[in-house]
PDB file of C-alpha atoms and ligand atoms in Angstrom:
ATOM      1  CA  MET A   1       0.070  -0.048  -0.098  1.00 42.00           C
ATOM      2  CA  SER A   2       1.269   3.564  -1.151  1.00 50.00           C
ATOM      3  CA  GLY A   3      -1.154   4.618   2.058  1.00 63.00           C
ATOM      4  CA  GLU A   4      -1.802   7.405   0.617  1.00 78.00           C
ATOM      5  CA  ALA A   5      -5.857   8.549   1.243  1.00 85.00           C
ATOM      6  CA  ARG A   6      -8.270   8.266  -1.360  1.00 91.00           C
ATOM      7  CA  CYS A   7     -11.882   9.742  -0.479  1.00 92.00           C
ATOM      8  CA  TRP A   8     -14.192   7.079   0.342  1.00 89.00           C
ATOM      9  CA  VAL A   9     -16.959   8.077  -1.917  1.00 90.00           C
ATOM     10  CA  CYS A  10     -15.331   9.256  -5.482  1.00 92.00           C
ATOM     11  CA  HIS A  11     -12.003   7.392  -4.788  1.00 93.00           C
ATOM     12  CA  ARG A  12     -10.222  10.646  -6.159  1.00 91.00           C
ATOM     13  CA  SER A  13      -6.344  11.273  -4.115  1.00 90.00           C
ATOM     14  CA  ASP A  14      -5.282  14.467  -2.139  1.00 87.00           C
ATOM     15  CA  ALA A  15      -3.757  15.921  -4.708  1.00 86.00           C
ATOM     16  CA  GLU A  16      -6.569  15.284  -7.673  1.00 85.00           C
ATOM     17  CA  VAL A  17      -8.883  16.859  -5.509  1.00 85.00           C
ATOM     18  CA  SER A  18      -6.680  19.830  -5.000  1.00 80.00           C
ATOM     19  CA  ALA A  19      -6.328  20.388  -8.884  1.00 77.00           C
ATOM     20  CA  PHE A  20      -9.964  20.091  -8.879  1.00 70.00           C
ATOM     21  CA  ALA A  21     -11.850  21.884  -6.415  1.00 68.00           C
ATOM     22  CA  ASP A  22      -9.048  24.970  -5.143  1.00 69.00           C
ATOM     23  CA  MET A  23     -10.720  27.636  -6.860  1.00 75.00           C
ATOM     24  CA  GLU A  24     -10.423  30.965  -6.479  1.00 82.00           C
ATOM     25  CA  THR A  25     -12.717  33.002  -3.875  1.00 84.00           C
ATOM     26  CA  PRO A  26     -14.962  35.988  -4.188  1.00 89.00           C
ATOM     27  CA  LYS A  27     -12.523  37.747  -2.082  1.00 91.00           C
ATOM     28  CA  GLU A  28      -9.888  36.660  -4.068  1.00 92.00           C
ATOM     29  CA  THR A  29     -11.252  37.080  -7.808  1.00 93.00           C
ATOM     30  CA  GLU A  30     -11.819  41.176  -6.615  1.00 94.00           C
ATOM     31  CA  ILE A  31      -8.259  40.960  -5.082  1.00 95.00           C
ATOM     32  CA  LEU A  32      -7.030  40.531  -8.478  1.00 95.00           C
ATOM     33  CA  GLN A  33      -8.935  42.690 -10.411  1.00 96.00           C
ATOM     34  CA  GLN A  34      -8.042  45.268  -7.913  1.00 96.00           C
ATOM     35  CA  MET A  35      -4.558  44.803  -9.137  1.00 96.00           C
ATOM     36  CA  SER A  36      -5.212  44.360 -12.738  1.00 96.00           C
ATOM     37  CA  GLN A  37      -6.907  47.862 -11.896  1.00 96.00           C
ATOM     38  CA  VAL A  38      -3.720  48.823 -10.099  1.00 96.00           C
ATOM     39  CA  THR A  39      -1.233  48.476 -12.889  1.00 97.00           C
ATOM     40  CA  ARG A  40      -3.837  50.403 -15.644  1.00 97.00           C
ATOM     41  CA  PHE A  41      -4.223  52.826 -13.440  1.00 96.00           C
ATOM     42  CA  ARG A  42      -0.276  52.749 -13.308  1.00 97.00           C
ATOM     43  CA  ALA A  43       0.137  52.729 -16.944  1.00 96.00           C
ATOM     44  CA  ASP A  44      -2.483  55.694 -17.264  1.00 96.00           C
ATOM     45  CA  PHE A  45      -0.668  58.028 -14.812  1.00 96.00           C
ATOM     46  CA  ILE A  46       2.939  57.524 -16.530  1.00 96.00           C
ATOM     47  CA  GLN A  47       0.708  58.405 -19.922  1.00 95.00           C
ATOM     48  CA  SER A  48      -0.390  61.981 -17.964  1.00 94.00           C
ATOM     49  CA  ALA A  49       2.918  62.524 -16.261  1.00 95.00           C
ATOM     50  CA  ASP A  50       4.355  62.583 -19.899  1.00 94.00           C
ATOM     51  CA  VAL A  51       1.181  65.364 -20.901  1.00 90.00           C
ATOM     52  CA  TRP A  52       2.569  66.863 -17.911  1.00 91.00           C
ATOM     53  CA  ARG A  53       5.883  67.702 -18.080  1.00 92.00           C
ATOM     54  CA  LYS A  54       5.270  69.033 -21.499  1.00 88.00           C
ATOM     55  CA  GLY A  55       2.387  71.154 -20.553  1.00 85.00           C
ATOM     56  CA  VAL A  56       3.825  72.839 -17.850  1.00 84.00           C
ATOM     57  CA  PRO A  57       4.137  76.470 -19.238  1.00 80.00           C
ATOM     58  CA  LYS A  58       7.511  78.190 -18.739  1.00 80.00           C
ATOM     59  CA  GLU A  59       5.779  80.964 -17.404  1.00 80.00           C
ATOM     60  CA  LEU A  60       5.260  78.655 -14.590  1.00 84.00           C
ATOM     61  CA  ARG A  61       7.833  76.113 -13.754  1.00 87.00           C
ATOM     62  CA  GLU A  62       9.681  79.129 -11.076  1.00 91.00           C
ATOM     63  CA  PHE A  63       6.406  79.230  -9.177  1.00 91.00           C
ATOM     64  CA  ASP A  64       6.408  77.670  -6.074  1.00 93.00           C
ATOM     65  CA  PHE A  65       4.841  73.909  -6.820  1.00 93.00           C
ATOM     66  CA  ARG A  66       2.054  74.037  -3.867  1.00 91.00           C
ATOM     67  CA  PHE A  67       1.145  77.766  -4.195  1.00 90.00           C
ATOM     68  CA  VAL A  68       0.377  76.494  -8.099  1.00 87.00           C
ATOM     69  CA  VAL A  69      -1.199  73.047  -7.494  1.00 87.00           C
ATOM     70  CA  SER A  70      -3.128  74.132  -4.748  1.00 86.00           C
ATOM     71  CA  ASN A  71      -4.789  77.421  -6.755  1.00 82.00           C
ATOM     72  CA  PRO A  72      -5.095  75.853 -10.252  1.00 76.00           C
ATOM     73  CA  ASP A  73      -8.082  78.361 -10.957  1.00 75.00           C
ATOM     74  CA  GLN A  74      -5.866  81.352 -10.531  1.00 74.00           C
ATOM     75  CA  PHE A  75      -4.556  80.866 -13.995  1.00 70.00           C
ATOM     76  CA  LYS A  76      -7.227  80.404 -15.743  1.00 62.00           C
ATOM     77  CA  SER A  77      -7.242  83.579 -17.410  1.00 58.00           C
ATOM     78  CA  ILE A  78      -3.621  83.577 -18.031  1.00 60.00           C
ATOM     79  CA  ARG A  79      -2.793  83.186 -21.790  1.00 57.00           C
ATOM     80  CA  ILE A  80       0.135  81.445 -22.847  1.00 54.00           C
ATOM     81  CA  ALA A  81       2.682  80.678 -25.543  1.00 50.00           C
ATOM     82  CA  ASN A  82       4.116  76.797 -24.968  1.00 49.00           C
ATOM     83  CA  GLY A  83       6.661  76.092 -27.339  1.00 45.00           C
ATOM     84  CA  LEU A  84       6.063  72.782 -27.574  1.00 46.00           C
ATOM     85  CA  LEU A  85       2.161  72.679 -27.922  1.00 46.00           C
ATOM     86  CA  GLY A  86       1.783  75.835 -29.478  1.00 47.00           C
ATOM     87  CA  GLU A  87      -0.759  78.293 -27.692  1.00 49.00           C
ATOM     88  CA  ILE A  88      -2.588  77.300 -24.649  1.00 50.00           C
ATOM     89  CA  ALA A  89      -5.675  78.814 -23.607  1.00 48.00           C
ATOM     90  CA  ALA A  90      -5.199  78.691 -19.852  1.00 56.00           C
ATOM     91  CA  PRO A  91      -3.140  75.980 -18.089  1.00 71.00           C
ATOM     92  CA  SER A  92      -5.801  75.647 -15.239  1.00 73.00           C
ATOM     93  CA  LYS A  93      -7.232  72.791 -16.893  1.00 79.00           C
ATOM     94  CA  LEU A  94      -3.456  71.079 -16.656  1.00 85.00           C
ATOM     95  CA  LEU A  95      -2.628  72.255 -13.623  1.00 87.00           C
ATOM     96  CA  GLY A  96      -6.677  71.470 -12.233  1.00 86.00           C
ATOM     97  CA  GLU A  97      -5.749  67.402 -13.665  1.00 89.00           C
ATOM     98  CA  ILE A  98      -2.214  67.884 -11.482  1.00 92.00           C
ATOM     99  CA  ALA A  99      -4.123  68.940  -8.383  1.00 91.00           C
ATOM    100  CA  ASP A 100      -5.695  66.428  -8.745  1.00 92.00           C
ATOM    101  CA  ALA A 101      -3.302  63.097  -9.387  1.00 93.00           C
ATOM    102  CA  LYS A 102      -1.671  64.932  -6.076  1.00 93.00           C
ATOM    103  CA  LYS A 103      -4.919  64.539  -4.239  1.00 92.00           C
ATOM    104  CA  LEU A 104      -5.198  60.690  -4.932  1.00 93.00           C
ATOM    105  CA  THR A 105      -1.688  59.837  -4.928  1.00 94.00           C
ATOM    106  CA  VAL A 106       0.545  62.273  -2.556  1.00 94.00           C
ATOM    107  CA  ASP A 107      -2.396  62.379  -0.221  1.00 93.00           C
ATOM    108  CA  TRP A 108      -2.910  59.205   0.264  1.00 95.00           C
ATOM    109  CA  LEU A 109       0.908  58.827   0.783  1.00 95.00           C
ATOM    110  CA  GLU A 110       1.288  61.410   3.459  1.00 93.00           C
ATOM    111  CA  ASN A 111      -1.742  59.747   5.353  1.00 93.00           C
ATOM    112  CA  ALA A 112      -0.283  56.395   5.089  1.00 95.00           C
ATOM    113  CA  ALA A 113       3.733  56.998   5.365  1.00 93.00           C
ATOM    114  CA  LEU A 114       4.208  56.931   9.248  1.00 91.00           C
ATOM    115  CA  VAL A 115       2.056  53.409   9.239  1.00 94.00           C
ATOM    116  CA  LEU A 116       4.338  52.549   6.297  1.00 95.00           C
ATOM    117  CA  ARG A 117       7.850  53.619   8.022  1.00 92.00           C
ATOM    118  CA  LYS A 118       6.304  52.062  11.455  1.00 91.00           C
ATOM    119  CA  GLY A 119       4.965  48.375  10.153  1.00 91.00           C
ATOM    120  CA  ASP A 120       1.894  49.107  12.488  1.00 91.00           C
ATOM    121  CA  GLY A 121      -0.840  50.875  12.442  1.00 93.00           C
ATOM    122  CA  GLU A 122      -3.895  51.805  10.134  1.00 95.00           C
ATOM    123  CA  VAL A 123      -3.518  52.001   6.390  1.00 95.00           C
ATOM    124  CA  PRO A 124      -5.998  54.329   5.196  1.00 93.00           C
ATOM    125  CA  GLY A 125      -8.480  52.141   3.158  1.00 92.00           C
ATOM    126  CA  PHE A 126      -6.535  49.194   3.451  1.00 93.00           C
ATOM    127  CA  GLY A 127      -6.813  48.284   7.174  1.00 94.00           C
ATOM    128  CA  PRO A 128      -3.945  46.912   9.652  1.00 95.00           C
ATOM    129  CA  LEU A 129      -0.865  46.024   8.762  1.00 94.00           C
ATOM    130  CA  LEU A 130      -0.501  44.339  12.173  1.00 93.00           C
ATOM    131  CA  PRO A 131      -1.661  40.931  11.014  1.00 91.00           C
ATOM    132  CA  PHE A 132       0.753  40.749   7.758  1.00 94.00           C
ATOM    133  CA  GLU A 133       4.249  38.785   8.077  1.00 92.00           C
ATOM    134  CA  LYS A 134       7.024  40.342   9.041  1.00 94.00           C
ATOM    135  CA  ALA A 135       8.848  40.226   5.497  1.00 95.00           C
ATOM    136  CA  ASP A 136       6.194  42.141   3.815  1.00 96.00           C
ATOM    137  CA  ARG A 137       6.116  45.127   6.408  1.00 96.00           C
ATOM    138  CA  ASP A 138       9.838  45.313   6.474  1.00 97.00           C
ATOM    139  CA  LEU A 139       9.231  45.172   2.252  1.00 97.00           C
ATOM    140  CA  LEU A 140       6.685  47.985   2.830  1.00 97.00           C
ATOM    141  CA  ARG A 141       9.317  50.267   5.152  1.00 96.00           C
ATOM    142  CA  LYS A 142      12.200  49.590   2.626  1.00 97.00           C
ATOM    143  CA  MET A 143      10.170  51.182  -0.311  1.00 97.00           C
ATOM    144  CA  VAL A 144       9.452  54.571   2.224  1.00 95.00           C
ATOM    145  CA  ASP A 145      12.787  54.915   3.288  1.00 94.00           C
ATOM    146  CA  GLN A 146      14.712  54.332   0.122  1.00 96.00           C
ATOM    147  CA  PHE A 147      12.312  56.927  -1.505  1.00 97.00           C
ATOM    148  CA  GLU A 148      12.918  59.362   0.998  1.00 94.00           C
ATOM    149  CA  ALA A 149      17.039  58.711   1.076  1.00 94.00           C
ATOM    150  CA  LYS A 150      16.902  59.007  -2.775  1.00 96.00           C
ATOM    151  CA  TRP A 151      14.876  62.188  -2.715  1.00 95.00           C
ATOM    152  CA  ARG A 152      16.609  63.205   0.664  1.00 94.00           C
ATOM    153  CA  ARG A 153      12.878  64.659   1.555  1.00 93.00           C
ATOM    154  CA  ARG A 154      10.190  63.211   3.586  1.00 92.00           C
ATOM    155  CA  ILE A 155       7.256  62.015   2.115  1.00 92.00           C
ATOM    156  CA  GLY A 156       4.611  62.586   5.216  1.00 79.00           C
ATOM    157  CA  ALA A 157       5.339  64.680   8.674  1.00 68.00           C
ATOM    158  CA  ASP A 158       6.836  62.539  11.472  1.00 63.00           C
ATOM    159  CA  GLU A 159       5.555  61.793  14.499  1.00 58.00           C
ATOM    160  CA  ASN A 160       8.930  63.127  16.233  1.00 57.00           C
ATOM    161  CA  LYS A 161       8.345  67.200  15.873  1.00 54.00           C
ATOM    162  CA  GLY A 162      11.549  68.922  15.545  1.00 55.00           C
ATOM    163  CA  ALA A 163      14.525  69.061  13.779  1.00 56.00           C
ATOM    164  CA  GLU A 164      15.175  66.255  11.155  1.00 61.00           C
ATOM    165  CA  PRO A 165      18.374  64.469  11.823  1.00 66.00           C
ATOM    166  CA  SER A 166      18.643  63.420   8.652  1.00 71.00           C
ATOM    167  CA  GLY A 167      18.470  66.456   7.134  1.00 83.00           C
ATOM    168  CA  TYR A 168      15.512  65.627   4.919  1.00 89.00           C
ATOM    169  CA  LYS A 169      12.981  68.484   3.368  1.00 90.00           C
ATOM    170  CA  LEU A 170       9.803  67.878   4.219  1.00 90.00           C
ATOM    171  CA  GLY A 171       7.239  66.798   1.526  1.00 91.00           C
ATOM    172  CA  PHE A 172       7.540  69.954  -1.446  1.00 93.00           C
ATOM    173  CA  ASP A 173       9.086  72.157   0.815  1.00 92.00           C
ATOM    174  CA  GLY A 174      10.590  74.967  -1.809  1.00 93.00           C
ATOM    175  CA  LEU A 175       9.766  73.049  -4.764  1.00 95.00           C
ATOM    176  CA  LYS A 176       9.279  74.942  -7.696  1.00 95.00           C
ATOM    177  CA  LEU A 177       6.823  73.828 -10.070  1.00 93.00           C
ATOM    178  CA  ILE A 178       9.035  72.279 -12.823  1.00 93.00           C
ATOM    179  CA  ASP A 179      10.507  70.371  -9.536  1.00 96.00           C
ATOM    180  CA  GLY A 180       8.066  69.574  -7.452  1.00 96.00           C
ATOM    181  CA  LEU A 181       6.701  68.020 -10.534  1.00 96.00           C
ATOM    182  CA  GLU A 182       8.556  65.745 -11.274  1.00 97.00           C
ATOM    183  CA  PHE A 183       8.592  64.469  -7.116  1.00 97.00           C
ATOM    184  CA  MET A 184       4.501  64.557  -7.064  1.00 96.00           C
ATOM    185  CA  ILE A 185       5.013  61.880 -10.398  1.00 97.00           C
ATOM    186  CA  ALA A 186       8.154  59.868  -8.281  1.00 97.00           C
ATOM    187  CA  MET A 187       5.283  59.924  -5.349  1.00 97.00           C
ATOM    188  CA  GLY A 188       2.511  58.765  -7.629  1.00 97.00           C
ATOM    189  CA  LEU A 189       4.665  55.644  -9.000  1.00 97.00           C
ATOM    190  CA  LEU A 190       5.402  54.894  -4.658  1.00 98.00           C
ATOM    191  CA  TYR A 191       1.796  55.616  -4.747  1.00 97.00           C
ATOM    192  CA  TYR A 192       0.850  52.472  -7.075  1.00 97.00           C
ATOM    193  CA  ASP A 193       3.621  50.230  -6.148  1.00 97.00           C
ATOM    194  CA  VAL A 194       2.465  50.479  -2.435  1.00 97.00           C
ATOM    195  CA  GLN A 195      -1.132  49.374  -3.499  1.00 97.00           C
ATOM    196  CA  ALA A 196      -0.135  46.356  -5.823  1.00 97.00           C
ATOM    197  CA  GLN A 197       2.018  45.517  -2.686  1.00 97.00           C
ATOM    198  CA  LEU A 198      -0.604  45.731  -0.063  1.00 96.00           C
ATOM    199  CA  LEU A 199      -2.992  44.120  -2.609  1.00 96.00           C
ATOM    200  CA  ASP A 200      -0.971  41.010  -2.799  1.00 96.00           C
ATOM    201  CA  MET A 201      -0.575  40.753   0.631  1.00 95.00           C
ATOM    202  CA  ALA A 202      -3.986  40.102   0.762  1.00 94.00           C
ATOM    203  CA  ARG A 203      -4.457  38.156  -1.801  1.00 93.00           C
ATOM    204  CA  ARG A 204      -1.871  35.926  -0.240  1.00 92.00           C
ATOM    205  CA  LYS A 205      -3.646  35.796   2.940  1.00 91.00           C
ATOM    206  CA  GLU A 206      -6.509  35.176   1.252  1.00 90.00           C
ATOM    207  CA  ILE A 207      -5.119  31.729  -0.157  1.00 86.00           C
ATOM    208  CA  ASN A 208      -3.828  30.585   3.160  1.00 84.00           C
ATOM    209  CA  SER A 209      -7.235  31.552   5.005  1.00 82.00           C
ATOM    210  CA  LYS A 210      -8.940  29.343   2.813  1.00 78.00           C
ATOM    211  CA  PRO A 211      -9.936  26.458   3.833  1.00 74.00           C
ATOM    212  CA  LYS A 212      -8.276  23.004   3.558  1.00 73.00           C
ATOM    213  CA  ARG A 213      -9.191  20.760   0.349  1.00 78.00           C
ATOM    214  CA  GLY A 214      -8.338  17.605  -0.513  1.00 83.00           C
ATOM    215  CA  ILE A 215      -9.055  14.379   1.632  1.00 86.00           C
ATOM    216  CA  LEU A 216     -10.195  15.032   5.279  1.00 85.00           C
ATOM    217  CA  ALA A 217     -11.158  12.564   7.794  1.00 85.00           C
ATOM    218  CA  VAL A 218     -14.762  12.759   8.500  1.00 85.00           C
ATOM    219  CA  SER A 219     -16.879  10.633  11.182  1.00 80.00           C
ATOM    220  CA  LEU A 220     -20.374  10.224  11.446  1.00 75.00           C
ATOM    221  CA  ILE A 221     -21.108  11.026  14.959  1.00 72.00           C
ATOM    222  CA  GLY A 222     -20.116   7.842  16.878  1.00 72.00           C
ATOM    223  CA  TYR A 223     -18.626   6.113  13.696  1.00 77.00           C
ATOM    224  CA  PRO A 224     -15.035   5.956  12.929  1.00 82.00           C
ATOM    225  CA  PRO A 225     -13.417   8.293  10.770  1.00 84.00           C
ATOM    226  CA  VAL A 226     -13.870   7.409   6.948  1.00 88.00           C
ATOM    227  CA  PRO A 227     -11.208   9.711   4.243  1.00 90.00           C
ATOM    228  CA  LEU A 228     -13.902  11.870   2.540  1.00 89.00           C
ATOM    229  CA  CYS A 229     -12.657  14.444   0.157  1.00 89.00           C
ATOM    230  CA  SER A 230     -14.026  18.083   0.458  1.00 86.00           C
ATOM    231  CA  VAL A 231     -15.825  18.264  -2.560  1.00 86.00           C
ATOM    232  CA  CYS A 232     -17.916  14.711  -1.433  1.00 88.00           C
ATOM    233  CA  LEU A 233     -17.644  16.494   2.204  1.00 88.00           C
ATOM    234  CA  ASP A 234     -20.079  19.216   0.821  1.00 85.00           C
ATOM    235  CA  VAL A 235     -22.758  17.124  -1.336  1.00 87.00           C
ATOM    236  CA  LEU A 236     -23.051  15.016   1.775  1.00 85.00           C
ATOM    237  CA  ARG A 237     -23.584  18.047   4.079  1.00 84.00           C
ATOM    238  CA  GLU A 238     -25.998  19.732   1.323  1.00 84.00           C
ATOM    239  CA  VAL A 239     -28.007  16.575   0.747  1.00 82.00           C
ATOM    240  CA  THR A 240     -28.507  14.985   4.382  1.00 80.00           C
ATOM    241  CA  SER A 241     -29.282  16.340   7.121  1.00 74.00           C
ATOM    242  CA  ARG A 242     -26.352  14.804   9.577  1.00 73.00           C
ATOM    243  CA  GLN A 243     -23.255  16.607  11.484  1.00 76.00           C
ATOM    244  CA  PHE A 244     -20.415  15.551  10.174  1.00 78.00           C
ATOM    245  CA  ALA A 245     -17.489  16.008  12.452  1.00 79.00           C
ATOM    246  CA  VAL A 246     -13.501  16.742  10.449  1.00 77.00           C
ATOM    247  CA  GLU A 247     -11.701  14.491  12.809  1.00 71.00           C
ATOM    248  CA  SER A 248      -8.652  15.562  11.548  1.00 58.00           C
ATOM    249  CA  GLU A 249      -7.322  16.493   7.927  1.00 53.00           C
ATOM    250  CA  ILE A 250      -5.667  12.714   7.116  1.00 54.00           C
ATOM    251  CA  PRO A 251      -6.665   9.422   9.060  1.00 47.00           C
ATOM    252  CA  GLN A 252      -3.082   8.366   9.144  1.00 47.00           C
ATOM    253  CA  GLN A 253      -2.754  11.274  11.410  1.00 42.00           C
ATOM    254  CA  VAL A 254      -6.122  10.365  13.246  1.00 41.00           C
ATOM    255  CA  THR A 255      -3.981   7.076  13.958  1.00 39.00           C
ATOM    256  CA  ALA A 256      -1.263   8.433  14.850  1.00 36.00           C
ATOM    257  CA  ARG A 257      -2.490  10.902  17.299  1.00 37.00           C
ATOM    258  CA  HIS A 258      -4.715   8.122  18.845  1.00 38.00           C
ATOM    259  CA  SER A 259      -1.542   5.743  19.807  1.00 35.00           C
ATOM    260  CA  VAL A 260      -0.023   8.135  21.776  1.00 35.00           C
ATOM    261  CA  ARG A 261      -0.167   7.864  25.048  1.00 37.00           C
ATOM    262  CA  SER A 262      -0.700  10.906  27.194  1.00 34.00           C
TER     263      SER A 262
HETATM  264 ZN1   ZN B 301     -14.686  12.230  -3.063  1.00 84.67          ZN
END
């Protein structure tokens, strides 16, 4: 005997049942859809970033990034000649687009940065980080740390006020429109990368929490357990009103456990 347990009803092995029955949960499907959305939005963002770079009027390049982006309507009446695109009636549409993109990506990152850096707390729109593996939380921290080290700027305010020991500047402090735009684009890409990582973490957690599919040791209360596959068990549960108890994952383990004297 190979010792491999087969379902008492359909005679399939554990591997055969797993291959057949290991289906996506609705939550898994939803996460996968969100993941492909993030990939698509990231690609759209890169395309838009290109349009913004070319479209920033040179008359405004030296303006303060935060001022221009938070007041796009101020520039409605300005008509600007742009070497690349010809005359733009008003840059406010472009600035409004940049402001919207900033609101979506940068504002979220600014709120999430502290949590991602600490590896603990609630990530906005996602939930608590602590239930996830340390390696995943470390990776998120590294993404934030490396970004900040590269730009020598903090994404969001740190809880320790006072002088920043690293010498990093805070957010968009002192950035002109043209430089602030590059920083914003980089932050936007980090936003999508962090979203993708969070979704991947959620997907793996969902997969790991799925009920085991395969051969189980099942008993009708009062009878010794028999090997039954999870598919047949579901069917039996549906067509009978009897109570079934899952003793252990496979019958061999039941035997082994019973033979141990304590
Ligand atoms: Zn079966």
